[in-house]
CSV table of C-alpha atoms in Angstrom, one decimal:
chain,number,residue,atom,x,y,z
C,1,UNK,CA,0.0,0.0,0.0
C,2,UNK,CA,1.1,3.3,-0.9
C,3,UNK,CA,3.2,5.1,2.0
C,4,UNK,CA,1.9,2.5,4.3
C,5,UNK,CA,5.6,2.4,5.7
C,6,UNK,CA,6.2,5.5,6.1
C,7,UNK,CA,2.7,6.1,7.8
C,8,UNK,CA,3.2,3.4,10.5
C,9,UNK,CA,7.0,4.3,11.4
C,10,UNK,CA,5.0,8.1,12.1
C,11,UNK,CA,2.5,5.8,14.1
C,12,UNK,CA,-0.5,8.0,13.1
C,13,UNK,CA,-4.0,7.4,13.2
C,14,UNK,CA,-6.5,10.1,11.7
C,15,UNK,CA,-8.7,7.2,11.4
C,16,UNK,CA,-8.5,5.9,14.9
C,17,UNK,CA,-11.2,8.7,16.1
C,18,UNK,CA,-14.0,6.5,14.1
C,19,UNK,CA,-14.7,3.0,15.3
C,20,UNK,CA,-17.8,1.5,15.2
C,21,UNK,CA,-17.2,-1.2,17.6
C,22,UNK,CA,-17.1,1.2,20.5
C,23,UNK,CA,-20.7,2.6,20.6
C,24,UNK,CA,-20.0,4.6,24.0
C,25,UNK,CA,-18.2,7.2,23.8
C,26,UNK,CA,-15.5,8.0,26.3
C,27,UNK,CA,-15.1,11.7,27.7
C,28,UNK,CA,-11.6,13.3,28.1
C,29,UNK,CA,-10.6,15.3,31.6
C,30,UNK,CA,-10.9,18.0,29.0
C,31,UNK,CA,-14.3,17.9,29.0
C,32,UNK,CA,-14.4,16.8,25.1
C,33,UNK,CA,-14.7,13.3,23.8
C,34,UNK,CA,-11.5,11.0,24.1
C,35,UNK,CA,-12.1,11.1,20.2
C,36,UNK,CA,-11.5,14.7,19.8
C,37,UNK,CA,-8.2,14.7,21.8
C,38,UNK,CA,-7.3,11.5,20.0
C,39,UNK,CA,-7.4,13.9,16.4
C,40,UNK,CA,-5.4,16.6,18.9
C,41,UNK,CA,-2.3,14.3,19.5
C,42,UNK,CA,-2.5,12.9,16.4
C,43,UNK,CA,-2.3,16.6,14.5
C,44,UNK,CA,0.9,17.3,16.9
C,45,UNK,CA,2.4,13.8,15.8
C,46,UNK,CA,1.8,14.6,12.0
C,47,UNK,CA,4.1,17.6,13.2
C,48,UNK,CA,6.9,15.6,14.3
C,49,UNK,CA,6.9,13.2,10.8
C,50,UNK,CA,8.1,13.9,7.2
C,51,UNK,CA,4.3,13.3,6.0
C,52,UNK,CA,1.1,15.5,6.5
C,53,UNK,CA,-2.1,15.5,5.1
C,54,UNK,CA,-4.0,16.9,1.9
C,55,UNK,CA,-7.0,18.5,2.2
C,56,UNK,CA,-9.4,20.5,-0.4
C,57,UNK,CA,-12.5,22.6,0.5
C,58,UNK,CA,-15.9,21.9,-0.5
C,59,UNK,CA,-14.1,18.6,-2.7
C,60,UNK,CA,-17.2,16.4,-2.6
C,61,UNK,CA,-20.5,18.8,-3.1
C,62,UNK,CA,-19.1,20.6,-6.2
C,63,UNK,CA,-16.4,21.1,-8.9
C,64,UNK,CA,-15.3,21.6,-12.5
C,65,UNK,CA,-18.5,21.4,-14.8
C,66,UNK,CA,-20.7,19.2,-11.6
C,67,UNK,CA,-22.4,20.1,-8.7
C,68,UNK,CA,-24.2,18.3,-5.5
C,69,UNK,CA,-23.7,14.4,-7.5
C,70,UNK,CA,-23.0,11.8,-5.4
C,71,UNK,CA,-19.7,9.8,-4.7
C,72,UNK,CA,-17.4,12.8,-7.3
C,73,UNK,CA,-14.5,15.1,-6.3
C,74,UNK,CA,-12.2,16.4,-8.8
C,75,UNK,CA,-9.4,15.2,-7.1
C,76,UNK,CA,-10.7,11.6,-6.4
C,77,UNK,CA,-10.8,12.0,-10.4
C,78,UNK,CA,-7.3,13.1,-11.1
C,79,UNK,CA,-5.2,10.7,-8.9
C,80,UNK,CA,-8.0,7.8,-8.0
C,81,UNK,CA,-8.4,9.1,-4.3
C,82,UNK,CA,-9.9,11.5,-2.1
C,83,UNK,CA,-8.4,13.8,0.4
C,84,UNK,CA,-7.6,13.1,3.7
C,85,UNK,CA,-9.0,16.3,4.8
C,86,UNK,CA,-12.1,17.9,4.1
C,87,UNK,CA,-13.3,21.7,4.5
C,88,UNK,CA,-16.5,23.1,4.6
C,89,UNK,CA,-17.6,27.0,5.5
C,90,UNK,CA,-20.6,27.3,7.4
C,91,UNK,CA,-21.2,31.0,6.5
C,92,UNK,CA,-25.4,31.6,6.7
C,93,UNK,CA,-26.3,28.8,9.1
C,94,UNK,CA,-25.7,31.9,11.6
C,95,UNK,CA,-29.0,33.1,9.4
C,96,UNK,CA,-31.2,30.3,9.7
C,97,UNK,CA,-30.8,29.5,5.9
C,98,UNK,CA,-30.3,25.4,4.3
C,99,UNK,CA,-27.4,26.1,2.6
C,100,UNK,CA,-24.4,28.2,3.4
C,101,UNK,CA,-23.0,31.2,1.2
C,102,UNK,CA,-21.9,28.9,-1.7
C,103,UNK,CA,-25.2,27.0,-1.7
C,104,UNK,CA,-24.0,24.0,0.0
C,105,UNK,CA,-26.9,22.4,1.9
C,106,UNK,CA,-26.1,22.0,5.4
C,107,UNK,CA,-27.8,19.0,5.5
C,108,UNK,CA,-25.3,17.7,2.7
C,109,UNK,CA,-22.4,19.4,4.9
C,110,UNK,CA,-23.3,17.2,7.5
C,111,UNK,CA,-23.6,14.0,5.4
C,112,UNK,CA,-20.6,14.6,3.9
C,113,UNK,CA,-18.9,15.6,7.0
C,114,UNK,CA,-20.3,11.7,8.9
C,115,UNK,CA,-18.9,9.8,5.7
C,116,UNK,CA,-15.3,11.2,5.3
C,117,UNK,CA,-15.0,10.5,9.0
C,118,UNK,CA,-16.4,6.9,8.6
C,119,UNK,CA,-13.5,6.4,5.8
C,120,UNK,CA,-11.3,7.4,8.4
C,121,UNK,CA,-10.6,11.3,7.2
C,122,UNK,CA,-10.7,14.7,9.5
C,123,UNK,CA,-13.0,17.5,8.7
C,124,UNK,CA,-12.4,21.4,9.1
C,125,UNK,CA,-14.5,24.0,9.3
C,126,UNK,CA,-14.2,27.9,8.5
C,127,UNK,CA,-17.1,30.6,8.7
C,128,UNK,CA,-17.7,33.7,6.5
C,129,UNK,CA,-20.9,34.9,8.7
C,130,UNK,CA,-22.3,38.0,8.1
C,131,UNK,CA,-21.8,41.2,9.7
C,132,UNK,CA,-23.8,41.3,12.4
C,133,UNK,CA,-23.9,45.4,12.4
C,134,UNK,CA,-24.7,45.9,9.0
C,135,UNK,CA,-26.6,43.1,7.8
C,136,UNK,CA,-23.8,42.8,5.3
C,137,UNK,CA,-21.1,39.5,3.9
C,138,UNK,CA,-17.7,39.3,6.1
C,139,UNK,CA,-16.2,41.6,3.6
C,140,UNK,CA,-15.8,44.7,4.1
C,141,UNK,CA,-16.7,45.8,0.2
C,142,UNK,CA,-19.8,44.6,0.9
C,143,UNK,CA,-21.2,47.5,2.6
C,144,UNK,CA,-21.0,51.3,1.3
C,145,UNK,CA,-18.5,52.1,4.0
C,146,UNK,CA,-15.5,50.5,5.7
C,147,UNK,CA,-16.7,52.6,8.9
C,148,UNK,CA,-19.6,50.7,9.7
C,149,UNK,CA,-17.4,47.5,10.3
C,150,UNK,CA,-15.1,49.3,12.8
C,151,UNK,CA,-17.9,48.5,15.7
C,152,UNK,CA,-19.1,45.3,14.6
C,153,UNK,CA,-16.7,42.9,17.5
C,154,UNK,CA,-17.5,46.0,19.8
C,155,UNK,CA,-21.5,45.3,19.2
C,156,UNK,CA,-21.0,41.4,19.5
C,157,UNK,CA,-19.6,41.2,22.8
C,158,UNK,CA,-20.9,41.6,26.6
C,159,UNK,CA,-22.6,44.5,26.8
C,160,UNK,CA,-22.6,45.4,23.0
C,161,UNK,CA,-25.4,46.4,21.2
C,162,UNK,CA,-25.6,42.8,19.0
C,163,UNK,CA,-24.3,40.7,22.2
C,164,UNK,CA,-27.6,38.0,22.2
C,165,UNK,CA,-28.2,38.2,18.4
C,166,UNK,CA,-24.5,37.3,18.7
C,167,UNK,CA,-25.0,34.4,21.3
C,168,UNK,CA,-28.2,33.5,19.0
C,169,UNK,CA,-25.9,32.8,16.0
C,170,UNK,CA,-23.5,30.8,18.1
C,171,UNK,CA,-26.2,28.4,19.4
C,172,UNK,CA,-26.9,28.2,15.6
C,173,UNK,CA,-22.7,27.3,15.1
C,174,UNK,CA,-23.5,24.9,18.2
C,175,UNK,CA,-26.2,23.1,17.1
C,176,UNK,CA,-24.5,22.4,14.3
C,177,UNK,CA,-21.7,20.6,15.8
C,178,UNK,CA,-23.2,19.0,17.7
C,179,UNK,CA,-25.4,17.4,15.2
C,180,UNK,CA,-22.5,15.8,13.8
C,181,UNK,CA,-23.4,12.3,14.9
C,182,UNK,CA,-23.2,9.3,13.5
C,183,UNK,CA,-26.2,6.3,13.3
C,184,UNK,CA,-24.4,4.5,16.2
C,185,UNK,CA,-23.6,7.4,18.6
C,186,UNK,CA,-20.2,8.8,18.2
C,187,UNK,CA,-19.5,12.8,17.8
C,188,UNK,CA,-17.5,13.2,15.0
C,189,UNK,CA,-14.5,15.5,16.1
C,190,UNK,CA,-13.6,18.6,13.8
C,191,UNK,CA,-11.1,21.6,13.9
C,192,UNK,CA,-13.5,24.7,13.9
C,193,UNK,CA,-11.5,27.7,12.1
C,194,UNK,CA,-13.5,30.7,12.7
C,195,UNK,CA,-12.0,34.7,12.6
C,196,UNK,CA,-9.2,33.2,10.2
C,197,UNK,CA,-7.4,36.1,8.2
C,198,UNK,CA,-7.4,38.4,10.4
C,199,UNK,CA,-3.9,40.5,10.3
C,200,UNK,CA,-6.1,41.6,7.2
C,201,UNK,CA,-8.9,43.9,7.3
C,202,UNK,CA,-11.1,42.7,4.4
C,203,UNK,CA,-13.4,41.1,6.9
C,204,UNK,CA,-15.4,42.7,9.8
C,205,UNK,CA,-13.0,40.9,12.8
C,206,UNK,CA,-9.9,42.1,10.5
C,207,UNK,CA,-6.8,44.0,11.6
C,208,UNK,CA,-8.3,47.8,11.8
C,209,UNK,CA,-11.7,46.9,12.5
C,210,UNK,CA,-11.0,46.1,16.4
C,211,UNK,CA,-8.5,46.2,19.0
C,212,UNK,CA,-6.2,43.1,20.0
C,213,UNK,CA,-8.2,43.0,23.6
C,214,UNK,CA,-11.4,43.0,21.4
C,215,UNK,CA,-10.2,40.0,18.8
C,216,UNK,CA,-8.9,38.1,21.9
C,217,UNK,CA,-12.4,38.8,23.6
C,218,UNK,CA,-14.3,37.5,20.2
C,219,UNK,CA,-12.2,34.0,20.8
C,220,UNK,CA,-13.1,33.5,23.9
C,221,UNK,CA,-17.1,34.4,23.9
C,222,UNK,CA,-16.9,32.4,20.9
C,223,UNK,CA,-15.1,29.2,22.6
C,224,UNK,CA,-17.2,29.8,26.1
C,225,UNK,CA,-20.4,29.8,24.1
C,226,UNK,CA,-20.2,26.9,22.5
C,227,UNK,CA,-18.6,24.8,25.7
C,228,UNK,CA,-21.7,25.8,27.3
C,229,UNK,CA,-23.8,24.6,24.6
C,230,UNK,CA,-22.1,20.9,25.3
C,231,UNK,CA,-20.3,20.9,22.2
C,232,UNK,CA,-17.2,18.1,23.5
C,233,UNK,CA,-16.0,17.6,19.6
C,234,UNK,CA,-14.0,20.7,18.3
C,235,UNK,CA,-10.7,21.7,18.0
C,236,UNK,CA,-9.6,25.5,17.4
C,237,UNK,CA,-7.5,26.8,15.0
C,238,UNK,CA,-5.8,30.0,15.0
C,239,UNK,CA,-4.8,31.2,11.3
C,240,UNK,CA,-3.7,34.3,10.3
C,241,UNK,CA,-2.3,35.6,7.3
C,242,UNK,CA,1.3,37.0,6.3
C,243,UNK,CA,0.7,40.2,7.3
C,244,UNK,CA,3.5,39.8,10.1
C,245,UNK,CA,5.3,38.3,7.6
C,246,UNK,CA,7.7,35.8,9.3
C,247,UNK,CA,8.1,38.2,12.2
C,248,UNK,CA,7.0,35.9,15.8
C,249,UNK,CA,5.6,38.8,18.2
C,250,UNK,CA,3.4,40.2,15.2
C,251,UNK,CA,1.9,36.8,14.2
C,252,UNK,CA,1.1,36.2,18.5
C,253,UNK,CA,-0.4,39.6,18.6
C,254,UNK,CA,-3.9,38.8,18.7
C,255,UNK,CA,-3.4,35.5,19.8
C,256,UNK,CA,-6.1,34.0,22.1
C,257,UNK,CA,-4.2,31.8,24.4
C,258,UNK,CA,-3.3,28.7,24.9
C,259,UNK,CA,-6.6,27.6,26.8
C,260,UNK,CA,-8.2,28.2,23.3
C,261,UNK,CA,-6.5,27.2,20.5
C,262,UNK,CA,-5.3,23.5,19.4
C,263,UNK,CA,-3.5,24.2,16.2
C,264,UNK,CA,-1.7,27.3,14.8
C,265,UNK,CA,-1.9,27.6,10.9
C,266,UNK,CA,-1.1,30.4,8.0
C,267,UNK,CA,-3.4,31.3,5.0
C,268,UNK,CA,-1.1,32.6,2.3
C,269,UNK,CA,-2.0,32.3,-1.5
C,270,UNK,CA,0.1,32.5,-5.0
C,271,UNK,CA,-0.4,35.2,-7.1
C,272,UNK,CA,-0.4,35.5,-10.7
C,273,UNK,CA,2.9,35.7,-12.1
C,274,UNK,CA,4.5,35.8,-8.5
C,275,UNK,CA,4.8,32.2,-7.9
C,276,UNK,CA,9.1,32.9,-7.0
C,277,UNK,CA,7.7,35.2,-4.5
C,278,UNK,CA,5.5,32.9,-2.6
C,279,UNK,CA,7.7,30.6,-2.3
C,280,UNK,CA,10.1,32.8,-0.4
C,281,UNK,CA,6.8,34.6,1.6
C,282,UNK,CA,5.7,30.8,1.9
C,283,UNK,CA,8.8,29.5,3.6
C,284,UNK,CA,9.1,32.4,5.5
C,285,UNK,CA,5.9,32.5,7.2
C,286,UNK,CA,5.9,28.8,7.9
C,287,UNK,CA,8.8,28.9,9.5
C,288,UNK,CA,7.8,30.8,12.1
C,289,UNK,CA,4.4,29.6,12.4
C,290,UNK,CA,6.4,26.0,13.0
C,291,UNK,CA,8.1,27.3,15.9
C,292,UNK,CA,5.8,29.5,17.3
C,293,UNK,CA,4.0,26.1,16.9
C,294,UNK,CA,6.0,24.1,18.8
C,295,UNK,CA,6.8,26.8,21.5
C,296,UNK,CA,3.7,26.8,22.7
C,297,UNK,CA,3.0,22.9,22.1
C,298,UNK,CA,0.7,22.8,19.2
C,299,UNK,CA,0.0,21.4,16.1
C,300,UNK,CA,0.9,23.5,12.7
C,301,UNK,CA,-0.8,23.5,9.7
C,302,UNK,CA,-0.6,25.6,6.1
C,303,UNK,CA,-4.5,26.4,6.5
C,304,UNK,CA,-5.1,27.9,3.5
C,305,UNK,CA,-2.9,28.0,0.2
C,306,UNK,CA,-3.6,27.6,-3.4
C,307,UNK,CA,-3.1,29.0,-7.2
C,308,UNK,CA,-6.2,30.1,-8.4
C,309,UNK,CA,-6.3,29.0,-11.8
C,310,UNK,CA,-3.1,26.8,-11.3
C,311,UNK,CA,-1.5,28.3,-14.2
C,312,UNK,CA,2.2,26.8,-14.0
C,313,UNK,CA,1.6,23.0,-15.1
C,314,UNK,CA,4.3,22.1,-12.7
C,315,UNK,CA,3.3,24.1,-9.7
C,316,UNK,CA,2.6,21.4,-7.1
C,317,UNK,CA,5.9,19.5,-7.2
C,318,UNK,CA,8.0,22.6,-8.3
C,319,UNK,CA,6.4,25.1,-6.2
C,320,UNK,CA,4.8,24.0,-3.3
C,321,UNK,CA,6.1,20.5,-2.4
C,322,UNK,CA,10.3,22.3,-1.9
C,323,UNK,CA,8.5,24.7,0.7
C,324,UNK,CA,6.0,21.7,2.4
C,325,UNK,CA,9.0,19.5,2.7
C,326,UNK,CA,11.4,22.4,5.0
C,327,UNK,CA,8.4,22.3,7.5
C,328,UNK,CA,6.9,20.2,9.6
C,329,UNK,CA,3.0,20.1,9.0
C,330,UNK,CA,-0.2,18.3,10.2
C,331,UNK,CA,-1.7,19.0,6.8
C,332,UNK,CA,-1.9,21.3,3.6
C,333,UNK,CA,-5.5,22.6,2.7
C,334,UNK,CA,-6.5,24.3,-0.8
C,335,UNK,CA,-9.4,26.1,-1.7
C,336,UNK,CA,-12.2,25.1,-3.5
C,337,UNK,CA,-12.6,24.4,-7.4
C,338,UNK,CA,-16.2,26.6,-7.8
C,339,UNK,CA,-18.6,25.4,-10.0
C,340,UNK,CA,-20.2,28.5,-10.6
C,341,UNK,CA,-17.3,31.2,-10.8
C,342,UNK,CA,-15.0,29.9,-14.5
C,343,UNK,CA,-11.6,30.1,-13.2
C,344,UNK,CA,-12.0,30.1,-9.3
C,345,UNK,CA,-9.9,26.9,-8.8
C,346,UNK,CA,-7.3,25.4,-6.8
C,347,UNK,CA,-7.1,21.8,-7.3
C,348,UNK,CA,-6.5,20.1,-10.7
C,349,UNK,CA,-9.6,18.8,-12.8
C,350,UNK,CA,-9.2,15.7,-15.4
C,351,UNK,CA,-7.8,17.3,-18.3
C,352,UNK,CA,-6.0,20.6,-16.6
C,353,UNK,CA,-2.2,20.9,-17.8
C,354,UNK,CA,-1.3,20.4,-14.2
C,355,UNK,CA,-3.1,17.3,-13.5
C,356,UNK,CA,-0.1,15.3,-14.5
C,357,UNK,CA,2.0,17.3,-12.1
C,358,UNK,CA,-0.5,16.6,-9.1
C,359,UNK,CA,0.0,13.3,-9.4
C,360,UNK,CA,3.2,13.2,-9.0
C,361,UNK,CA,2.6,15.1,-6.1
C,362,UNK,CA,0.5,12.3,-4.8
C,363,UNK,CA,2.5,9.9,-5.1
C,364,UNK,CA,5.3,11.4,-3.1
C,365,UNK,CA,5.8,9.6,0.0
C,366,UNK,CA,5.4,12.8,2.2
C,367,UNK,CA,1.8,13.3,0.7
C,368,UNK,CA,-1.3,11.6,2.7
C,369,UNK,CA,-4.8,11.4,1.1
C,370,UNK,CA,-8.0,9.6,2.5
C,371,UNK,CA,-6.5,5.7,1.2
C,372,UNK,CA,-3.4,6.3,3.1
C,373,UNK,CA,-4.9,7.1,6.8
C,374,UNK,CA,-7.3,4.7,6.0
C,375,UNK,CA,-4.5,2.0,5.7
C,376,UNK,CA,-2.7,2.3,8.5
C,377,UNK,CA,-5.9,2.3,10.1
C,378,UNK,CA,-6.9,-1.3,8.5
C,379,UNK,CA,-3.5,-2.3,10.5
């Protein structure tokens, strides 16, 4: 089996938080499932092996020319498997709607969500919510001014104007979570990413929308609400971009604390004709999120990255595999490949010049998708 070596000398198990022989589910002094933590530890071992995990957003509702079929992903098409990491963005449910911002049903979400962890792969979740002072999108252009998201954490926390519609849209996030069950009992444990970005200021929580006191306040209503709602199956993850750009104190600026956050990641993207660049900005900020990382005894991840449009054919073994393979990562997650938006992609299609390129990229023994942490798992 493919890496199957490699993956038991790393002793990791992804996998070893589902198991349908064990229909009670055992609690951690933590207060969340033994499940949960089992992910956590596993996530800091990734860390200290030469392999991490794959991931793509959105991979199995949508992609390239399809939408909502059953049993598709454009990667599963390209290399004949699936990621060991899914994402899904839970923008809207904060609303009430069925589907979040990108149409995605959240009753699909869920299905989806249940199945990858029966096949033995982890889940992460994001969330573009709306701006609960304006009744606009996280983004700033989405309103007339960028005043009126300067208040918006201030109106969202004790004592603030949109405090309970705040807590309202939480119990929403909380339900949620803890609806991920499956048939016979067992919370399926996630890594919740909200507020990602955030050194930014293109969304309402961003860097000049609020203080430091205020974004470390947002993290920890956020957390406290939903422990209170009884959810026992996240993990928090802490992902800026490269704003601080490799420099330690400004990436910890607005960091929440240790009580909060389980894994500490980057979002950093390739531009267009820049791909030299990222590579530098790449290895730069990873570096330092690595040992920030492991300073404060936590898992690392590259949380977002991707070329939109993947327009160098040999991008993923040229590019992005020499900077993956300097750092020591849980996993490596890429955006989604948008059905509805011609040229909003980040993972290769059948056909696309860089397909070939990916696969090689798969194959590399440092690379794990959904057949590999299922494997070791079967051992």
């Amino acid at each position: 089996m493919k890496k199957l070596i490699t993956l038991i000398a790393a002793a990791l198990l992804i996998a070893a938080c589902s198991n349908k022989q064990k229909p009670k589910e055992p609690m951690a002094d933590t207060g969340r499932t033994q499940r949960t933590e089992n992910l956590l530890v596993n996530l800091k071992a990734l860390c200290d092996s030469a392999v991490f995990m794959f991931g793509h957003h959105d991979d199995t509702v949508y992609g390239i020319g399809w939408a909502f079929d059953n049993d598709r992903s454009d990667v599963l098409s390209v290399c004949g498997d699936r990621p060991a990491l899914l994402s899904f963005d839970l923008g809207h449910l904060e609303l009430g709607d069925s589907v979040n911002l990108d149409g995605v049903p959240f009753s699909r979400m869920r299905q989806e969500i249940i199945s990858h962890f029966d096949h033995g792969g982890m889940v992460t979740l994001s969330w573009h919510l709306n701006n609960p002072l304006t009744g606009g999108t996280s983004w700033v252009e989405s309103t007339p001014s960028e005043e009126s998201h300067e208040g918006a954490v201030a109106a969202v926390l004790d004592g603030g104007q949109k405090h309970q519609l705040f807590l309202s849209w939480l119990d929403r996030v909380a339900d949620f979570l803890n609806s991920l069950v499956t048939p016979y009992g067992i919370h399926v444990p996630v890594l919740f990413r909200p507020w990602h970005e955030h050194t930014g200021s293109w969304f309402w929580w961003g860097q000049q929308h609020c203080t430091a006191q205020q974004y470390k306040a947002l993290w920890q209503l956020t957390v406290s609400r939903l422990r209170e709602q009884g959810v026992v199956n996240a993990l928090y993850a802490y992902s800026p971009g490269t704003e601080a750009d490799g420099d330690p104190k400004k990436y910890l600026e607005r960091y929440p604390g240790d009580d909060i956050i389980d894994l500490m990641g980057i979002d950093c993207y390739c531009q267009e004709g820049d791909v030299a660049n990222y590579a530098a900005n790449l290895d730069r900020n990873l570096a330092t999120v690595c040992a920030v990382a492991k300073q404060h005894h936590k898992a690392a991840a590259l949380t977002e990255t991707g070329f939109e449009g993947i327009k160098t054919d040999d991008w993923w073994t040229a590019t992005l595999a020499p900077v993956l393979s300097r750092h020591p990562l849980s996993y490596v997650l890429v955006w989604r490949n948008a059905h509805d938006k011609p040229g909003h992609f980040f993972a290769p299609y059948p056909g696309h010049p860089s397909a070939s390129d990916f696969v090689r990229f798969y194959n590399a023994p440092e690379t794990l998708f959904l057949r590999d942490v299922n494997a070791l798992y079967l051992q």
